[in-house]
PDB file of C-alpha atoms in Angstrom:
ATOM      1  CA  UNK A   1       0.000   0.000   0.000  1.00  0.00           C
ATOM      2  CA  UNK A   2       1.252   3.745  -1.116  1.00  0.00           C
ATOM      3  CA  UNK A   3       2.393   5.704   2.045  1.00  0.00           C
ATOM      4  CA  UNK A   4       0.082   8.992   1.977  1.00  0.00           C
ATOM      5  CA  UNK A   5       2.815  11.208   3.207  1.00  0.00           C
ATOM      6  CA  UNK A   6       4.993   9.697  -0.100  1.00  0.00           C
ATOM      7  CA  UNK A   7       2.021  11.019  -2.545  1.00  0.00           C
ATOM      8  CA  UNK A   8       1.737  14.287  -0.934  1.00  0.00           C
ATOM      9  CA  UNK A   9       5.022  15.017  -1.514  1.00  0.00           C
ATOM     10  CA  UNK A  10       5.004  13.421  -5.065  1.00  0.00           C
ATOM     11  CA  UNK A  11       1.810  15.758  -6.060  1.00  0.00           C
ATOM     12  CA  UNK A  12       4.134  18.957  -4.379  1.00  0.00           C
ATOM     13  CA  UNK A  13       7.606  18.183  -6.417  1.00  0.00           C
ATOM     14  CA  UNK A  14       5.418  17.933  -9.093  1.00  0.00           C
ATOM     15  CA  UNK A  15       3.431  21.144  -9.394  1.00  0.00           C
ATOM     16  CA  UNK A  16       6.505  22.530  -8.256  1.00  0.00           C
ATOM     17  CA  UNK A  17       8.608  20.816 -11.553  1.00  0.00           C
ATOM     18  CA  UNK A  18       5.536  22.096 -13.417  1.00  0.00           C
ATOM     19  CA  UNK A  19       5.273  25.779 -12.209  1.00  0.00           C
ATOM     20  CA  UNK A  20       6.783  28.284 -14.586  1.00  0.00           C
ATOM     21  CA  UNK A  21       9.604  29.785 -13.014  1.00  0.00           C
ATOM     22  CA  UNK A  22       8.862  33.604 -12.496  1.00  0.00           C
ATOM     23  CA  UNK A  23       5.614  32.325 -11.275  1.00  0.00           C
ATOM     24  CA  UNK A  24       7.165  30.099  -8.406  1.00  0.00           C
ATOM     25  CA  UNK A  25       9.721  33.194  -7.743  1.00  0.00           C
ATOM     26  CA  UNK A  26       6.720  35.428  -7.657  1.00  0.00           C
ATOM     27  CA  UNK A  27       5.124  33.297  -4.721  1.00  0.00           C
ATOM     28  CA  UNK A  28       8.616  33.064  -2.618  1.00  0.00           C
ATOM     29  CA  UNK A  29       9.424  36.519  -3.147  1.00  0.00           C
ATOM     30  CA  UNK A  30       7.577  37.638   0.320  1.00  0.00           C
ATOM     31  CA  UNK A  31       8.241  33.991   1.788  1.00  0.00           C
ATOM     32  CA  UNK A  32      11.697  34.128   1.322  1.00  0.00           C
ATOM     33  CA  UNK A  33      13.058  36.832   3.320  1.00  0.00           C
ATOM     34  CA  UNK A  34      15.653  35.753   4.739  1.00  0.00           C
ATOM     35  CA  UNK A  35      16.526  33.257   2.773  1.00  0.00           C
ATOM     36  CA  UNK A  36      16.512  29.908   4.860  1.00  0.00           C
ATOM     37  CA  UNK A  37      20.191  28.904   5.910  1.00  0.00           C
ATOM     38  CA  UNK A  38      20.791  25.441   3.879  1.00  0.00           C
ATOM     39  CA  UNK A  39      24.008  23.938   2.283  1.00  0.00           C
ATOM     40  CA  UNK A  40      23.966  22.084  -1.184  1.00  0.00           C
ATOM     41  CA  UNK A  41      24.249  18.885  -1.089  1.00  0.00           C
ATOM     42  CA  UNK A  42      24.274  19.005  -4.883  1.00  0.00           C
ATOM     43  CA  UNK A  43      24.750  22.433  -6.270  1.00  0.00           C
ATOM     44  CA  UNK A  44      21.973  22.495  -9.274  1.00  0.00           C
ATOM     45  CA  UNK A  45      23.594  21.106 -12.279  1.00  0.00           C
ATOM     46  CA  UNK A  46      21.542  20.858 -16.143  1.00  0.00           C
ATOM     47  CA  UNK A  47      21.869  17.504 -17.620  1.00  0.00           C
ATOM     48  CA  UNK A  48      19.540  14.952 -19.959  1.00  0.00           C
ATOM     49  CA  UNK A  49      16.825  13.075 -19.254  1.00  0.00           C
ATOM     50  CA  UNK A  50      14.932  10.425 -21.192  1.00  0.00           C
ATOM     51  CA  UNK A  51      11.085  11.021 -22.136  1.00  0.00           C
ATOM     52  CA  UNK A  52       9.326   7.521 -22.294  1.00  0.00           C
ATOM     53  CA  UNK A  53       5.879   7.398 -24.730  1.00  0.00           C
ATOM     54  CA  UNK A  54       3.707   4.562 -24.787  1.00  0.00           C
ATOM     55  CA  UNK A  55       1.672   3.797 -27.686  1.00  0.00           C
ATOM     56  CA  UNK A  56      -2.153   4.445 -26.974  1.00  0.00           C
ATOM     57  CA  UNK A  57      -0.894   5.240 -23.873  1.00  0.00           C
ATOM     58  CA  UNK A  58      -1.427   1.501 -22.472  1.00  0.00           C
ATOM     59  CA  UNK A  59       1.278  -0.321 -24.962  1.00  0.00           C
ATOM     60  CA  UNK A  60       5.198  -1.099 -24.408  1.00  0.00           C
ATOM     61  CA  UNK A  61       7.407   2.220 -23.562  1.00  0.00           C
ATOM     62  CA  UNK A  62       9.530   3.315 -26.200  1.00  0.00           C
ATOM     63  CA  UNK A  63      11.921   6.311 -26.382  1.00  0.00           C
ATOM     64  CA  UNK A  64      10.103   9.695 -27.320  1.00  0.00           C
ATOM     65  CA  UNK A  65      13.756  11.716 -26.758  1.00  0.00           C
ATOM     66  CA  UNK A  66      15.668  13.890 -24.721  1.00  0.00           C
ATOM     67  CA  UNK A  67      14.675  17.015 -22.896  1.00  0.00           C
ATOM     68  CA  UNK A  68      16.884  19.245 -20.365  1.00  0.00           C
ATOM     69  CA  UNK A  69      16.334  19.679 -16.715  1.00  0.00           C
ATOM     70  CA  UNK A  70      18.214  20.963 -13.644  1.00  0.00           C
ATOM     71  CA  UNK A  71      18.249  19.037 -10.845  1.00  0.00           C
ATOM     72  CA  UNK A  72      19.554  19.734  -7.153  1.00  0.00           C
ATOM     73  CA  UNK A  73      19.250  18.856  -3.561  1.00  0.00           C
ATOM     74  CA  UNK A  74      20.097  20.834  -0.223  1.00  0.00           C
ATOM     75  CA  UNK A  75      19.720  20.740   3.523  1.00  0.00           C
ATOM     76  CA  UNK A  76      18.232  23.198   5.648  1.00  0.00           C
ATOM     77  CA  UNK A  77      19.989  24.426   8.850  1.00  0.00           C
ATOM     78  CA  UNK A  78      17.589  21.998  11.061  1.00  0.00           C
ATOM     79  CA  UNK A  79      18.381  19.029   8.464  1.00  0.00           C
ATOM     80  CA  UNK A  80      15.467  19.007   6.602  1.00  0.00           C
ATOM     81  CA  UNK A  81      16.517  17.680   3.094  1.00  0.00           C
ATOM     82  CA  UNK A  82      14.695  18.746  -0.382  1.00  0.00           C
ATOM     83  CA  UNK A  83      15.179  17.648  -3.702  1.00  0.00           C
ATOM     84  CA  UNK A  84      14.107  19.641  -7.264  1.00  0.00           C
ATOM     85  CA  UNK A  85      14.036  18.192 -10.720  1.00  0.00           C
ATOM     86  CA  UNK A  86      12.555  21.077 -12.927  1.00  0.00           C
ATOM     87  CA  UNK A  87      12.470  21.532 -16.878  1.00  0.00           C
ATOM     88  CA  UNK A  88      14.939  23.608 -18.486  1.00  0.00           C
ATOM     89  CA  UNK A  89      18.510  25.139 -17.528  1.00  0.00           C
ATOM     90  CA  UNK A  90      17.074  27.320 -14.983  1.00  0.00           C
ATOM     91  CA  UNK A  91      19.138  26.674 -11.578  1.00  0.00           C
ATOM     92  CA  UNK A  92      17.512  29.370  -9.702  1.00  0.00           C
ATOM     93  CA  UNK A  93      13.902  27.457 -10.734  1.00  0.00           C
ATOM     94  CA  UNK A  94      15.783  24.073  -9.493  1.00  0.00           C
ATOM     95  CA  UNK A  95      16.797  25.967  -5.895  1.00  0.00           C
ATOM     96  CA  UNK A  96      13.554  27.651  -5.206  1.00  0.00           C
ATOM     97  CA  UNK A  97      11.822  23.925  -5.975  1.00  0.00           C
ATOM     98  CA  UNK A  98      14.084  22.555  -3.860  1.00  0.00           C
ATOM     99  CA  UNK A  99      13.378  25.032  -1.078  1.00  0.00           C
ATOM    100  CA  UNK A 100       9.687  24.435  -1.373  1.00  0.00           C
ATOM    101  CA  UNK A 101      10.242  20.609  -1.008  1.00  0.00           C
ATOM    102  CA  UNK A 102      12.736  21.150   1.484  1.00  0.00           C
ATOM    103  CA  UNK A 103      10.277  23.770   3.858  1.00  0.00           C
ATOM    104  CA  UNK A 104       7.234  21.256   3.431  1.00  0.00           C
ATOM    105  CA  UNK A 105       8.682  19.011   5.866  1.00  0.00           C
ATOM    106  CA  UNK A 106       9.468  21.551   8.760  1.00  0.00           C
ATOM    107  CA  UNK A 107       6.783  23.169  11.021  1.00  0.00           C
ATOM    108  CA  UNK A 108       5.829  26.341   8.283  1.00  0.00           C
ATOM    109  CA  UNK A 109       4.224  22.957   5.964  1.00  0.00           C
ATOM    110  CA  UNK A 110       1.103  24.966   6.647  1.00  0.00           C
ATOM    111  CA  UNK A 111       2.544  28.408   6.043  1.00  0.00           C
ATOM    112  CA  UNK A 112       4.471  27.198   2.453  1.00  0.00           C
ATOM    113  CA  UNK A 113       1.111  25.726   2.078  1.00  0.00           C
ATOM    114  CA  UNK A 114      -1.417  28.636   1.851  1.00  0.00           C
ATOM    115  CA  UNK A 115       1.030  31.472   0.793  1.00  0.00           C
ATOM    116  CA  UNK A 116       2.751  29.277  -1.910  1.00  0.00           C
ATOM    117  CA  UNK A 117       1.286  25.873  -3.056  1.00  0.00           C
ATOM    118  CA  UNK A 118      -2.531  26.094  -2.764  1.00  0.00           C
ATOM    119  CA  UNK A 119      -2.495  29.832  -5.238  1.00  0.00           C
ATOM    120  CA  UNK A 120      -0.192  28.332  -7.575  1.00  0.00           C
ATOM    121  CA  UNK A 121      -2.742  24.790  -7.574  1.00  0.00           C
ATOM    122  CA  UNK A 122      -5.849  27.319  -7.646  1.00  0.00           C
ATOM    123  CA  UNK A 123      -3.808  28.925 -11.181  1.00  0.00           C
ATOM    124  CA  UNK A 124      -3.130  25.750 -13.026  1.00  0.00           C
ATOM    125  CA  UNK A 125      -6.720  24.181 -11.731  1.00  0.00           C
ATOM    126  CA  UNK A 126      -8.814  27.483 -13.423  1.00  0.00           C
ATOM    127  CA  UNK A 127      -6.010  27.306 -16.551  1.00  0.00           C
ATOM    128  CA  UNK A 128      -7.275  23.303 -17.124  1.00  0.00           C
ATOM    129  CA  UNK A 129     -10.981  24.338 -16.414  1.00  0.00           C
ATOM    130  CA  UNK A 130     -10.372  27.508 -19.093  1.00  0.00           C
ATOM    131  CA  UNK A 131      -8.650  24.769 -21.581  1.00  0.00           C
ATOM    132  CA  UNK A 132     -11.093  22.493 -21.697  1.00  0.00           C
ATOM    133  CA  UNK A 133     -13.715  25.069 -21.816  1.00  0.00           C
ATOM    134  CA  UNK A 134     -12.351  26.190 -25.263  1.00  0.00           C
ATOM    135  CA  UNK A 135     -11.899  22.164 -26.133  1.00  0.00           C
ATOM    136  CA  UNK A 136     -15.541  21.757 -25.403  1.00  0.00           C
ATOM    137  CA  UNK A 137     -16.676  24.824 -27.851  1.00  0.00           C
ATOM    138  CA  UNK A 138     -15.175  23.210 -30.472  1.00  0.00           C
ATOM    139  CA  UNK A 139     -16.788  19.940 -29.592  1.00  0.00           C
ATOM    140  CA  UNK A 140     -18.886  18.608 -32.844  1.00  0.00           C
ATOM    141  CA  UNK A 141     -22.075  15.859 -31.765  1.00  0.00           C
ATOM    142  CA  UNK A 142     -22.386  13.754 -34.886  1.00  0.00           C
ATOM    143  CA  UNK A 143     -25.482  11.548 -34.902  1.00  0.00           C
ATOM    144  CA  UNK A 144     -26.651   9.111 -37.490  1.00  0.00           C
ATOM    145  CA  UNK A 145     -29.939   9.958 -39.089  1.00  0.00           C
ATOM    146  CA  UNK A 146     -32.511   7.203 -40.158  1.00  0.00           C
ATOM    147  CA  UNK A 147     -33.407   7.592 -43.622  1.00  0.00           C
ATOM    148  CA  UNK A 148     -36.329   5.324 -44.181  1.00  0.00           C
ATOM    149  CA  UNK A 149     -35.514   3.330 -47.279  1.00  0.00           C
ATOM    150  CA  UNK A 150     -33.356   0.004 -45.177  1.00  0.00           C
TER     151      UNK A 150
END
């Protein structure tokens, strides 16, 4: 059985990964002052990654390609440890993720919460809910008509 604390963390690396990265500096700017002692225990560095597809999306994996991202991890002053791997070459993106991760497991979870995860989660939920919005205006109901002649 999945541990629940696991998939919390999993959904907040991941909307971190997927938060543009003005947008995530934008919600740390207040947060963030001072910035939290931590050392790196690896300085962010951009390498390669492999994208997986799999045909009809239930078939056997096969390579799609390559795609950049920066990955890092560091360690707050009380030992708390966070981890960031974010698209692009963007190391400041890969820091602030790591931050995030990193703060989520001390006693301001709640504060990192409401001033930083739950607007940028409230953003990308309206942005889906606009997108398929437009998807569903271009939606076309074909029906089949009876003609009467079998």
């Amino acid at each position: 059985m999945a541990d629940p604390a696991l998939n919390e963390r999993k959904g907040w690396m991941g909307l971190m990964a997927k938060t543009p990265p003005e947008r995530l500096a934008r919600a740390l700017r207040g947060m963030m002052q001072p910035m939290p002692d931590f050392v790196w225990l690896r300085s962010p560095e951009v390498g390669a990654a492999m994208v997986q597809g799999r045909t009809g999306a239930t078939g056997a994996p096969f390579n799609l390609g390559e795609m950049t991202v920066t990955r890092c991890s560091l360690r707050l002053k009380g030992g708390q440890v966070g981890h960031a791997y974010v698209q692009g070459r963007d190391k400041d993106h890969a820091m602030r993720a790591a931050l995030v991760d990193a703060l989520m497991q001390t006693d301001r979870q709640a504060e990192v919460r409401d001033l930083v995860l739950a607007p940028i989660e409230a953003e990308r939920s309206a942005e889906r809910g606009l997108r398929a919005a437009k998807a569903a205006a271009t939606k076309v109901d074909f029906f089949t008509m009876v003609r009467g002649d079998n």
